[in-house]
Coordinates of C-alpha atoms and ligand atoms in Angstrom, one line a residue:
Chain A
X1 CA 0.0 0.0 0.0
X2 CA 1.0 3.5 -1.2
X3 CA 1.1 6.5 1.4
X4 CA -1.2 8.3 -1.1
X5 CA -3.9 5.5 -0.6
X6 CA -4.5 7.1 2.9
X7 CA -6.2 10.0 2.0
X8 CA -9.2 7.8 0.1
X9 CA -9.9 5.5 3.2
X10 CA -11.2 7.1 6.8
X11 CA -9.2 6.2 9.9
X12 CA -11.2 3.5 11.9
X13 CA -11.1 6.4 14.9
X14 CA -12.9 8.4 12.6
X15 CA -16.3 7.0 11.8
X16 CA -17.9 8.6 14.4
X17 CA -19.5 5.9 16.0
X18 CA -18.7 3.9 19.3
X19 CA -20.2 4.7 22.7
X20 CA -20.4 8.2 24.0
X21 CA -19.5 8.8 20.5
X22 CA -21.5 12.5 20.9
X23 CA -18.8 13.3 23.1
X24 CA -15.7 11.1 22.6
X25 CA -14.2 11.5 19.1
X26 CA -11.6 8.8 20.3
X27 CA -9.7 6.8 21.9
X28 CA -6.0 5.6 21.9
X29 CA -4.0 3.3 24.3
X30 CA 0.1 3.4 23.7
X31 CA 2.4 0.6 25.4
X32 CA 6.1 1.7 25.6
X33 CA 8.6 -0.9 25.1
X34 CA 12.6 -1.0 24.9
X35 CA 14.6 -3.4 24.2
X36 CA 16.6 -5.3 26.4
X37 CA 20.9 -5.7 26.5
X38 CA 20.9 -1.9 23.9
X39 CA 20.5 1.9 24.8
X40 CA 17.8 3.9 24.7
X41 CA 17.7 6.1 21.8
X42 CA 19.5 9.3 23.1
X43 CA 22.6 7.1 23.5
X44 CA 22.5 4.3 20.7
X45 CA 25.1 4.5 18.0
X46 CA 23.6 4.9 14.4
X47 CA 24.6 1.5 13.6
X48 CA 23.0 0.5 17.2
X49 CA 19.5 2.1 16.0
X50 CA 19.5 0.9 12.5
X51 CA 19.6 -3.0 14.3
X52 CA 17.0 -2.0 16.9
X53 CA 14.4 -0.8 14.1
X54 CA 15.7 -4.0 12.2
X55 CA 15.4 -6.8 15.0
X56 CA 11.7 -5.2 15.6
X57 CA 10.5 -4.5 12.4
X58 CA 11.3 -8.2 11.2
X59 CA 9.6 -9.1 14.3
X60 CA 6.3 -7.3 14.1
X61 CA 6.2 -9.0 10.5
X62 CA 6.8 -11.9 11.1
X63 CA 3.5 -11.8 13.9
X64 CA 0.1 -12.6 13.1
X65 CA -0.7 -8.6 12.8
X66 CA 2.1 -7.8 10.7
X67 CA 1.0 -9.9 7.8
X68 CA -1.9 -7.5 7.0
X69 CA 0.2 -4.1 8.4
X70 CA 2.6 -1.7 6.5
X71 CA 5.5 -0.8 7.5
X72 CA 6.5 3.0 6.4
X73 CA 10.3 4.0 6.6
X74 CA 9.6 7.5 8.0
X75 CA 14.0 8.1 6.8
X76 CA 12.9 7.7 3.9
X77 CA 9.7 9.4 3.7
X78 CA 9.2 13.0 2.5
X79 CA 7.8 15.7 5.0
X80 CA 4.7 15.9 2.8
X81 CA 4.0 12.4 3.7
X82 CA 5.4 12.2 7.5
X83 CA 2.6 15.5 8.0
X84 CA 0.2 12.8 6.5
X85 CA 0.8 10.5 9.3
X86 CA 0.5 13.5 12.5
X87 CA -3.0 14.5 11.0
X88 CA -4.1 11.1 10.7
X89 CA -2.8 10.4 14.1
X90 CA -0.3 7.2 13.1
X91 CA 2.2 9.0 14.4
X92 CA 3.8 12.1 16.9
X93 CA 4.9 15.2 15.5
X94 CA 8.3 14.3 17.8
X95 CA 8.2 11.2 15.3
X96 CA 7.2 13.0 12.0
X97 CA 9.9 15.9 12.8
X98 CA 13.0 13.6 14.3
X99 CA 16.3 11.8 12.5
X100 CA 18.2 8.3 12.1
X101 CA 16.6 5.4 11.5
X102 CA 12.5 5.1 12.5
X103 CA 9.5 4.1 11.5
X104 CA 5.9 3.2 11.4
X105 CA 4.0 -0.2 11.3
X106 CA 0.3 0.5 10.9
X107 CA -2.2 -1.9 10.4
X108 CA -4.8 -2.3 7.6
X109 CA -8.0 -0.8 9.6
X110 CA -5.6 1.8 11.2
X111 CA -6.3 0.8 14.6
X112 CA -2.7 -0.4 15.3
X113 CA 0.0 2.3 14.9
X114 CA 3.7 0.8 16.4
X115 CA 6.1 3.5 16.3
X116 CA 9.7 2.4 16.2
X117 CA 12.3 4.4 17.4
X118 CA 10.7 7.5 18.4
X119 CA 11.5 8.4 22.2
X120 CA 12.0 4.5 23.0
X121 CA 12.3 1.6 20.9
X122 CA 8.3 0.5 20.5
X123 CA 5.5 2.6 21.2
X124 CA 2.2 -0.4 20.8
X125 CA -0.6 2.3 19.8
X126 CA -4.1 1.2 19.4
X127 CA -6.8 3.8 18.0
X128 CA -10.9 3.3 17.6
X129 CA -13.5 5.5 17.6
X130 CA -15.5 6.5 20.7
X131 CA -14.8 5.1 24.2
X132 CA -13.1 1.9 24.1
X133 CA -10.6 1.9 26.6
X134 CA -10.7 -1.5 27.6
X135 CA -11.3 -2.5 24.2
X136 CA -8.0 -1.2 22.9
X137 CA -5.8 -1.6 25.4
X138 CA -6.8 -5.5 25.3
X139 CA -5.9 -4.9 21.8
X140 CA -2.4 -3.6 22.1
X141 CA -2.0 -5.6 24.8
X142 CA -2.2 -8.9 22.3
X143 CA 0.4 -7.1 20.3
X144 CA 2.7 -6.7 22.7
X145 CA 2.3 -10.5 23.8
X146 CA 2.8 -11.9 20.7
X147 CA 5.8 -9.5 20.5
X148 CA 6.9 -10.3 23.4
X149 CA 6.8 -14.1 23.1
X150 CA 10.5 -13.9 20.9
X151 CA 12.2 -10.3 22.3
X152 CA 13.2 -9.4 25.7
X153 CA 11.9 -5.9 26.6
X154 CA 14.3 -4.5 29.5
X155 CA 12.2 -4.7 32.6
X156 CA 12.7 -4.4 36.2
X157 CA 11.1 -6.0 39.1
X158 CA 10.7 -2.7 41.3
X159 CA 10.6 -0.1 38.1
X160 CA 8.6 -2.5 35.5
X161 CA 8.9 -2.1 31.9
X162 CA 12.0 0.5 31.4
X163 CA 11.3 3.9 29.2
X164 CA 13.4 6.4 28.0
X165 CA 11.8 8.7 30.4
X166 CA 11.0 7.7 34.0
X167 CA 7.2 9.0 33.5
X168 CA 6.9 6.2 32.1
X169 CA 8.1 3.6 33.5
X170 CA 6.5 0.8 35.2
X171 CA 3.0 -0.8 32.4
X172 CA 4.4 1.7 30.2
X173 CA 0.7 2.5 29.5
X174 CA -0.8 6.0 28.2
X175 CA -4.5 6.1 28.1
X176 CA -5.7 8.8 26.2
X177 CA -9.4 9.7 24.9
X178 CA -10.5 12.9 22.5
X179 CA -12.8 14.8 23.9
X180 CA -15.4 17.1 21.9
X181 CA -16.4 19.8 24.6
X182 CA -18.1 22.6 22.5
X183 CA -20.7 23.4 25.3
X184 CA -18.6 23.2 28.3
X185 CA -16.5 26.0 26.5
X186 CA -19.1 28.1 26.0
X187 CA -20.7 28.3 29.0
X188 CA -16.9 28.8 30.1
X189 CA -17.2 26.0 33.0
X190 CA -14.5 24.0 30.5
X191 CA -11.6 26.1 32.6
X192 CA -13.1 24.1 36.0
X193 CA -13.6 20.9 34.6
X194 CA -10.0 21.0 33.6
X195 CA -8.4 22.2 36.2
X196 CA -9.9 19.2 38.0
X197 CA -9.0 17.0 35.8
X198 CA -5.3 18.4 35.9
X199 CA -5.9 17.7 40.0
X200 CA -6.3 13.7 39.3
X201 CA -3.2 13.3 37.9
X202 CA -4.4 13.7 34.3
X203 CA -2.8 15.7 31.2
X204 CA -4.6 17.6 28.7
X205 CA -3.4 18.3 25.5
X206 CA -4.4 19.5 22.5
X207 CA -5.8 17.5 18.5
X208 CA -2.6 16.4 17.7
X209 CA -1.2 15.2 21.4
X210 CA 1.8 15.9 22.9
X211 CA 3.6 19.1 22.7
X212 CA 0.1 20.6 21.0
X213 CA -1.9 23.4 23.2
X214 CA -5.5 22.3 24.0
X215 CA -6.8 25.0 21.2
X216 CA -10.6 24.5 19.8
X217 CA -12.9 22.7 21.4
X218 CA -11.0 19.1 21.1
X219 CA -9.5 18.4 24.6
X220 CA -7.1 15.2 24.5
X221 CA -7.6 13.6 28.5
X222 CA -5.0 11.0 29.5
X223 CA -2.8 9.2 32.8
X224 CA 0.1 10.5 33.9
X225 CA 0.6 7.8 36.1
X226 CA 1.7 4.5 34.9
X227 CA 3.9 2.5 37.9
X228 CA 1.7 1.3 40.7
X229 CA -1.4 0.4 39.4
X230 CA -2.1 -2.6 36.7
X231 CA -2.6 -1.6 33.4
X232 CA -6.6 -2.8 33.6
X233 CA -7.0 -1.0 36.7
X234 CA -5.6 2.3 34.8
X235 CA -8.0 1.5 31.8
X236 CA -11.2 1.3 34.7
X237 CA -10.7 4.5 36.1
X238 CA -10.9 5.9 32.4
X239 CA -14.4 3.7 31.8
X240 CA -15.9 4.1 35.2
X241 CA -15.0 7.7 36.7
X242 CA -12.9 10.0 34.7
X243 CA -14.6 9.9 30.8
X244 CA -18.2 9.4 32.2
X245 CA -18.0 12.6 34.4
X246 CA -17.1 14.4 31.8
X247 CA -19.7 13.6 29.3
X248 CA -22.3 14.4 31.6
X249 CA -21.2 17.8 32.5
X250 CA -20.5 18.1 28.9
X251 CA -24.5 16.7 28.0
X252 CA -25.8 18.9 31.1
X253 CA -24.4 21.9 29.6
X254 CA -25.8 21.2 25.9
X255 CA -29.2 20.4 26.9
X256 CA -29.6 23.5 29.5
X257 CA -28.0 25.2 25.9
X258 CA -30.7 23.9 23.9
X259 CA -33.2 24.5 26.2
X260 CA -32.5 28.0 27.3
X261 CA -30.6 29.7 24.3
X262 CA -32.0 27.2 21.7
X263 CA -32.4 30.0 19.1
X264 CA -28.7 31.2 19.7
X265 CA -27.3 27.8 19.4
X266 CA -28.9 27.3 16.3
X267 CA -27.9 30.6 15.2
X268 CA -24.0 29.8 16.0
X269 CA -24.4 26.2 14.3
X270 CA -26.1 27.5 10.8
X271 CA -23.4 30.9 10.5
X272 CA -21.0 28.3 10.8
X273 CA -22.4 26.1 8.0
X274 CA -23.3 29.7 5.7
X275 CA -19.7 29.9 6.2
X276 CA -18.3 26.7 5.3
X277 CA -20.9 26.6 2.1
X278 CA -19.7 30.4 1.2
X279 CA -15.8 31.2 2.1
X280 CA -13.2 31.6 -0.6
X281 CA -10.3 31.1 1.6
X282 CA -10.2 29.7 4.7
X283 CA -7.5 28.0 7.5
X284 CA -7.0 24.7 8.6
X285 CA -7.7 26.1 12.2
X286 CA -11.1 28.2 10.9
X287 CA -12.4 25.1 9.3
X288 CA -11.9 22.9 12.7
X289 CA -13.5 25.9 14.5
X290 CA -16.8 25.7 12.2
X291 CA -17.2 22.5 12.1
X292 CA -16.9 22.0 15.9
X293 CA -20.7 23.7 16.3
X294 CA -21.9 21.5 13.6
X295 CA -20.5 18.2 15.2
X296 CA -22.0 19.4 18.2
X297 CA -25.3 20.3 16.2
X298 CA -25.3 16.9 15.0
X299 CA -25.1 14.6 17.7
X300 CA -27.7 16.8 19.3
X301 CA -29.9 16.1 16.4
X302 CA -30.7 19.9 15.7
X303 CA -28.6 19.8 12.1
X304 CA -29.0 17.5 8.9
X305 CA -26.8 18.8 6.8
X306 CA -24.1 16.7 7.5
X307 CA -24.1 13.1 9.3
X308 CA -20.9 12.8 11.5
X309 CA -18.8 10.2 8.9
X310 CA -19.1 13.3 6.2
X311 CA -18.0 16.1 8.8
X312 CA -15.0 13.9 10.0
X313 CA -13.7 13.1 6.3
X314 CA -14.0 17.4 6.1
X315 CA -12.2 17.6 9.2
X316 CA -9.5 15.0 7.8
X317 CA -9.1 16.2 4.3
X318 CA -8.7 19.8 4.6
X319 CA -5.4 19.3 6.8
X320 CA -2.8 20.3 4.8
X321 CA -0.5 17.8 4.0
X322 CA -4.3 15.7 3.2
X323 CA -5.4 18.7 1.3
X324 CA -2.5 18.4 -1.0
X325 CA -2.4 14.9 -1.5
X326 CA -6.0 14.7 -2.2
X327 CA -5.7 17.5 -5.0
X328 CA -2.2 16.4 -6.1
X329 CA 0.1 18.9 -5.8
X330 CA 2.1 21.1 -4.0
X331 CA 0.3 24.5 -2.4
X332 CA 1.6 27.5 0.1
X333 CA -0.3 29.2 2.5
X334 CA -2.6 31.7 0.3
X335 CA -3.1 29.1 -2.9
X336 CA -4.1 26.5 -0.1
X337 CA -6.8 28.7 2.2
X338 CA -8.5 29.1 -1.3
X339 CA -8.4 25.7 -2.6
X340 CA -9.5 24.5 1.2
X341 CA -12.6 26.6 0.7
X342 CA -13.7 24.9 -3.0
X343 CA -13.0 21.6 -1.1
X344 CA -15.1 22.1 1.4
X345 CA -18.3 24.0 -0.9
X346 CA -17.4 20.9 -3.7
X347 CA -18.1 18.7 -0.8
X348 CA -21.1 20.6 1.3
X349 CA -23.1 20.5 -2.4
X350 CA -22.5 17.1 -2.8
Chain B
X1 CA -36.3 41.9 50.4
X2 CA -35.2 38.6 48.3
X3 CA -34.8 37.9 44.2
X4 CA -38.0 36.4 42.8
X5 CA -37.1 33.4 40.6
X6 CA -36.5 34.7 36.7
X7 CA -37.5 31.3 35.2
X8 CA -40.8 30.6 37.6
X9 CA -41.1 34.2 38.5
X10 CA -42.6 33.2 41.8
X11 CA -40.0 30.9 44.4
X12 CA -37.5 32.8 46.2
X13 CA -34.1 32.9 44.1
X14 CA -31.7 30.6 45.8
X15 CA -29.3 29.7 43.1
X16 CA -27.4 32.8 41.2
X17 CA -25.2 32.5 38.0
X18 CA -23.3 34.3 35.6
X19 CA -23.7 33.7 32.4
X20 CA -21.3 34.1 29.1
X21 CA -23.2 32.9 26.5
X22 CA -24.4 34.4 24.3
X23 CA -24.1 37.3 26.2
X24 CA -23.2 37.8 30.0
X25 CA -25.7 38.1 32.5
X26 CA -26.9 37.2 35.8
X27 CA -28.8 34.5 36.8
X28 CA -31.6 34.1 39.9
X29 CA -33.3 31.1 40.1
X30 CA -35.6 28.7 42.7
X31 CA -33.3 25.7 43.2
X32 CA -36.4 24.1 41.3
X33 CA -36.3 25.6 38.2
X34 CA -32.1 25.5 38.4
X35 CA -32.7 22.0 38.5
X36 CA -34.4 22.0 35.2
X37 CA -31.3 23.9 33.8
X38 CA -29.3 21.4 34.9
X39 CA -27.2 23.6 37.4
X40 CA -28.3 22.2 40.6
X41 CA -26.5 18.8 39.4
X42 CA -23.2 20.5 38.9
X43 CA -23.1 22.2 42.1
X44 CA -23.7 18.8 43.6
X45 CA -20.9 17.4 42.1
X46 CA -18.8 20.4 43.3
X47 CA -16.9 17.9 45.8
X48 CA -15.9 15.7 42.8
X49 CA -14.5 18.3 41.4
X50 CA -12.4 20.1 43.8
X51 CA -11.4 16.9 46.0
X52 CA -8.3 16.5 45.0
X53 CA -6.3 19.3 45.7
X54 CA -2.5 18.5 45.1
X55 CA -1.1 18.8 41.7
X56 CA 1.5 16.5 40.2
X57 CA 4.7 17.8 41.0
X58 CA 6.9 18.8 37.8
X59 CA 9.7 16.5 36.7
X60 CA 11.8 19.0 35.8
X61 CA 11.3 21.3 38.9
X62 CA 11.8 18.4 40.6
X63 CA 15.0 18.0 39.3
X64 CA 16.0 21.3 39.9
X65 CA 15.2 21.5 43.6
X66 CA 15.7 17.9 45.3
X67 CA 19.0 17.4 44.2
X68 CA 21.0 20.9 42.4
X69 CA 24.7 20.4 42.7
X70 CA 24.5 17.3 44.5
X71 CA 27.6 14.9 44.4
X72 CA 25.3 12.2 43.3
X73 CA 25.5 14.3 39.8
X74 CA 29.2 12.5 39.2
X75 CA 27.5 8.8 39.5
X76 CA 28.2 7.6 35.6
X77 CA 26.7 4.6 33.9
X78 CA 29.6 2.1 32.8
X79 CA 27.2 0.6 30.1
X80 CA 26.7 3.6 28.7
X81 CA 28.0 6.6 30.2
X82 CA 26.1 8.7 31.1
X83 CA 26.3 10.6 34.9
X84 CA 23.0 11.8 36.2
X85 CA 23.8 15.4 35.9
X86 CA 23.2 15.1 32.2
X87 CA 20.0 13.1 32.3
X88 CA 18.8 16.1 35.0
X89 CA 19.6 18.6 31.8
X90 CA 17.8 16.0 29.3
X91 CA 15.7 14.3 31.3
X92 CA 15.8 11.1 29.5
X93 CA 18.1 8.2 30.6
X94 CA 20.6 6.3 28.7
X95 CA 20.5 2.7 28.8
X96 CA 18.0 0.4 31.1
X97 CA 20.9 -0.6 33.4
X98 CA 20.6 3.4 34.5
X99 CA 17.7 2.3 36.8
X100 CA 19.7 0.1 39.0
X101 CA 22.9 2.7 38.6
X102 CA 20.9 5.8 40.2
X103 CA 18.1 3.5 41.5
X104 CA 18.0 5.5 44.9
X105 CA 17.6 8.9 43.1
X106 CA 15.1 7.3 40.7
X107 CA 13.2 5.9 43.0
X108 CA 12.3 9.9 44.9
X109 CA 11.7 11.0 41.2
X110 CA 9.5 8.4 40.4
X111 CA 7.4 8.4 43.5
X112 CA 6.7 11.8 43.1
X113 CA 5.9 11.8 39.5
X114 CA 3.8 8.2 40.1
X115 CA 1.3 9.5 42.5
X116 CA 3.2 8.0 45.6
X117 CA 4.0 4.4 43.7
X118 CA 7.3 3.0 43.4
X119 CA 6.8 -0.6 42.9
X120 CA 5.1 -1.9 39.2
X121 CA 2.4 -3.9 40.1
X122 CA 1.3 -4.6 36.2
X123 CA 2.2 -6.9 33.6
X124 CA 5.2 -9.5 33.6
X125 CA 6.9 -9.9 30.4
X126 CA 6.0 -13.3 29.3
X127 CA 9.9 -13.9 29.1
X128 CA 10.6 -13.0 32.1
X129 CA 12.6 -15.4 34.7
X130 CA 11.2 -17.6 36.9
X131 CA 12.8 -15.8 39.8
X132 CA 11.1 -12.4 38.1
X133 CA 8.0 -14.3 37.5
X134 CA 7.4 -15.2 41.2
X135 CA 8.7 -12.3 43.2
X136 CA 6.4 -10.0 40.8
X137 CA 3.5 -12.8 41.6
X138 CA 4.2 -12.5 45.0
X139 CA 3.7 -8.4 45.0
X140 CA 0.7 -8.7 43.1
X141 CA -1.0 -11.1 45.5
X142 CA 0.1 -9.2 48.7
X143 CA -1.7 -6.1 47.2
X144 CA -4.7 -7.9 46.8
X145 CA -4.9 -9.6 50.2
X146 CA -4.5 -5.7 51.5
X147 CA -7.2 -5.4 49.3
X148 CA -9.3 -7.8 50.4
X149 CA -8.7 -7.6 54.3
X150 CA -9.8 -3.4 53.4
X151 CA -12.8 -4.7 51.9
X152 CA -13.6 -6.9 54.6
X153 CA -13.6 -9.7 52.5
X154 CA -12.2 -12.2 54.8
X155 CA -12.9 -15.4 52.6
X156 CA -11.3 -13.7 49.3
X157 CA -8.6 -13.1 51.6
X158 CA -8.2 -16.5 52.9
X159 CA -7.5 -17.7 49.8
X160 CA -5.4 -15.1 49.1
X161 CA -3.1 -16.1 51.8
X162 CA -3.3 -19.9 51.0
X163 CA -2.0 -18.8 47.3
X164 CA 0.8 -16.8 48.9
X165 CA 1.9 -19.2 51.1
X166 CA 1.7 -21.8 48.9
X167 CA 3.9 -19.9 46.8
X168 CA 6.6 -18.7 49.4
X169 CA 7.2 -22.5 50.0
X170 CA 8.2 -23.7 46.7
Ligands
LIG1 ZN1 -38.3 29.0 39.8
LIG2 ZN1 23.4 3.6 31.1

C-alpha cells in the first residue's frame, strides 16, 4: 500500500460511531517498550538504532498482525507524507519531525499504529472511535504479547517495563481519549472541569497530542501515572469515573444550551455552516473551528446537513499535507486557504 | 427583600449565576427551576471536582530543587556513560541498566511523579525469569490480600493467603 492510498480511506477512529461517541471522538492506548541488553535512543550509535528498528520490524512481521500491516520508513519518507501521518494520528509530531533510523507499522483498519524508534524503541498504539478503553488496550495488549513471546523488553522487578523517560516507567501504559467539549467551553465551565482534571493526575493536551496546546474545542484527557497500578486498573478509572464525568457535565451543559438559548445555538451552528458553504479562503484552524458547532449540532440532532462520517472526512481532508495529497500537488499558505474553501463547498453541495 | 425566581417568577431565588453565552448576565433562580437547567447537578458534584487538591509535581522542577549540585551528579553509567547530571539537563536516561545505577535517586523522582507508587504492580513480560516471574506474583498477590482484608472480604482473603503461602514454600 502507497502513502497516497491514505487519503481515500477514513481512519477506523474516525467513523464517528462507538459509545459516548457524541462526546468522545476517540480513543488511543500506547504501550512503551525497549529493548533489552541496547541503549535507549538518546545514547545508541547509528549503527546500534539501525539493528533495533531491524530486529523489531522483522519481528512485528513476522506476527500474526504484521502480515496485513505496513510498515512505512519515516528516513525515507518525505515531509509531505510524514505531516500525513500526524493529522491522521499514526504518528507524533516528535516522530514526524526527528532523524536516524525510524519508523511506522500500521495496520490495515488503522487501529494499530507501532512506532519504532521514536522516544524508545516500541511505542504499541491502538486507536478506535468513541470510548473503548478496555477494548484497545486488550488490543495492544495482544500485540505486545505476541511480540513479546521472541524479544526481551528490559524490565525491572521494582521499576517494571523500562522507558526512555522515567514518567513512564512501570506498564508503560498511556490512556488517552478525544474529547469534543463545545458546550462546556461556551458556557466557560471548560476552565473548571480541567483544572480538576489536571488535580487527578491527568494531562490535557491539545488534536494532535503531545507538545500541541488544547486549542478549539477538542481536549485530548490522558494518565500520567503508569507504575503502581495494573494496566486494567488504569484503563477502569478511564471507563468508570474519569470519561463518564465528563460527558455528563459536557451533555448537562448542551441540553440547558438547547433549552435555554435554543435560538442562539442554532444561530451559531447554521453561521458556521453559511460559512463553510460560502468562504473563498479559509485556515485549517477556521475550518476545525466551524465544524466544531456543527459536530455538536449533530449529535444533538438539531442539524441534517451533514451526518458525523461526512464532517469527519472534512475535518480530515482539509489538513494540509491531506489537502495536497487529495488534489495532487504542492500548495503555500494563500493558494491552499483558497483551494481548502472549493474543497469544502465541492463537498457541502454534494 | 429577596430575588423572585427569573424562570418561575414566583419561588424565592436561591441559586445565582453568571452567564457568558451568548451574552453575560446574571442568573436568579428557585433551586427548582435551576434544577431543570441542569445547574443544581453541577453544584452537587462540586466535591468531585475540587477533592483532589495536590497537583502533580513537575519532573523537571523536581530535578531542579531535590537534588542541584549534589555529588550524586558525578555517578556515571559504565554501560553507557552517562552521569546523572546530564540526564537532569535532558531528562531522559541512557540505557536500562541506569535504573539500577541511580536507582536511589530514581526511586524519589519516580514516587513523586507516580502519585506515591514505586513498585510496578502490572504486567510481567512473558519472558521474564522464573525468579522475576514469582517475586512479581508474589507483590501482586500481597496487594490484593490488602485489598481484600480493606474490603472486609475475609474469605477472598483466605485464599489469598493460602496462594501466597503456597507460593513462598516452593
Ligand atoms: Zn423558579
Ligand atoms: Zn546507562
Amino acid at each position: 500500500m502507497k502513502l497516497g492510498d491514505f487519503t481515500r480511506m477514513t481512519g477506523e477512529w474516525l467513523r464517528g460511531e462507538g459509545p459516548l461517541a457524541d462526546v468522545v471522538v476517540s480513543t488511543r492506548v500506547r504501550l512503551a517498550r525497549n529493548l533489552a541488553g541496547y541503549p535507549f535512543l538518546t545514547r545508541a550509535s547509528d549503527s546500534e538504532r539501525t539493528e533495533i528498528y531491524r530486529i523489531l520490524s522483522e519481528r512485528i512481521a513476522a506476527c500474526p498482525f504484521g502480515r496485513d500491516a505496513v510498515l512505512v520508513d519515516l528516513e525515507e519518507a518525505d515531509a509531505l507524507d510524514r505531516e500525513l501521518l500526524v493529522e491522521r494520528h499514526l504518528i507524533s509530531k516528535q516522530h514526524a519531525e526527528g532523524a536516524g533510523s525510524r519508523g511506522v507499522t500500521i495496520s490495515a483498519g488503522e487501529t494499530m499504529a507501532l512506532m519504532l524508534n521514536e522516544e524508545d524503541h516500541l511505542r504499541i498504539q491502538g486507536l478506535s472511535c468513541g470510548m473503548q478503553v478496555e477494548e484497545v488496550w486488550r488490543e495492544a495488549d495482544r500485540i505486545d504479547s505476541e511480540l513479546g513471546a521472541h524479544l526481551d523488553f528490559a524490565f525491572d522487578c521494582q521499576f517494571g517495563f523500562l522507558t526512555a523517560c522515567p514518567t513512564n516507567v512501570g506498564t508503560g501504559i498511556r490512556v488517552s481519549v478525544m474529547l469534543h467539549l463545545p458546550a462546556l467551553k461556551l458556557t466557560q465551565e471548560i476552565e473548571r472541569i480541567l483544572r480538576a482534571a489536571r488535580d487527578m493526575h491527568l494531562a490535557i493536551r491539545g488534536l494532535y497530542g503531545e507538545g500541541t496546546e488544547a486549542a478549539g474545542d477538542f481536549f485530548q484527557i490522558s494518565n500520567q501515572t503508569s507504575l503502581g497500578k495494573t494496566e486494567a486498573e488504569l484503563a477502569r478509572s478511564f471507563v468508570d469515573s474519569i470519561v463518564p464525568r465528563i460527558v455528563e457535565y459536557e451533555r448537562v451543559a448542551r441540553t440547558a444550551l438547547a433549552r435555554t438559548r435554543g435560538q442562539q445555538l442554532d444561530d451559531k451552528i447554521w453561521r458556521a455552516y453559511g460559512t463553510l458553504a460560502q468562504a473563498r479562503m479559509i485556515s485549517t484552524e477556521e475550518t476545525q473551528a466551524l465544524l466544531s458547532p456543527l459536530r455538536m449540532g449533530i449529535c444533538m440532532d438539531r442539524f441534517h446537513e451533514l451526518d458525523l462520517p461526512r464532517l469527519n472526512e472534512i475535518f480530515l481532508l482539509t489538513q494540509p499535507a491531506h489537502l495536497q495529497k487529495v488534489l495532487d500537488k504542492s500548495l503555500d499558505g494563500q493558494a491552499r486557504a483558497a483551494a481548502r474553501a472549493d474543497f469544502i463547498r465541492s463537498r457541502l453541495e454534494s | 427583600m429577596h430575588l423572585v425566581c427569573q424562570r418561575c417568577k414566583k419561588a424565592r431565588a436561591t441559586v445565582h449565576i453568571t452567564d457568558t453565552f451568548p451574552q453575560k448576565r446574571e442568573w436568579h433562580l428557585c433551586e427548582e427551576c435551576a434544577g431543570e437547567e441542569g445547574i443544581i447537578r453541577k453544584q452537587e458534584d462540586e466535591a468531585f471536582l475540587e477533592k483532589t487538591q495536590s497537583t502533580t509535581a513537575l519532573l523537571q522542577e523536581f530535578l531542579k530543587h531535590k537534588s542541584a549540585g549534589s555529588k550524586l551528579d558525578n555517578v556515571t553509567c559504565e554501560h553507557c556513560g552517562i552521569t546523572f547530571r546530564e540526564f537532569k539537563q535532558q531528562g531522559l536516561l541512557g540505557c536500562p541498566q541506569d535504573y539500577t545505577t541511580f536507582r536511589e535517586m530514581l526511586t524519589a523522582l519516580v514516587e513523586r511523579a507516580h502519585e506515591g507508587a514505586t513498585q510496578h504492580v502490572g504486567k510481567v513480560p512473558v519472558r521474564a525469569d522464573t525468579t522475576t516471574q514469582k517475586r512479581l506474583t508474589l507483590t501482586r498477590l500481597r496487594r490484593e490480600l490488602q485489598e481484600a482484608l480493606k474490603c472486609e472480604n475475609y474469605e477472598l482473603a483466605a485464599r489469598v493467603r493460602d496462594q501466597i503461602s503456597e507460593l513462598e514454600s516452593v
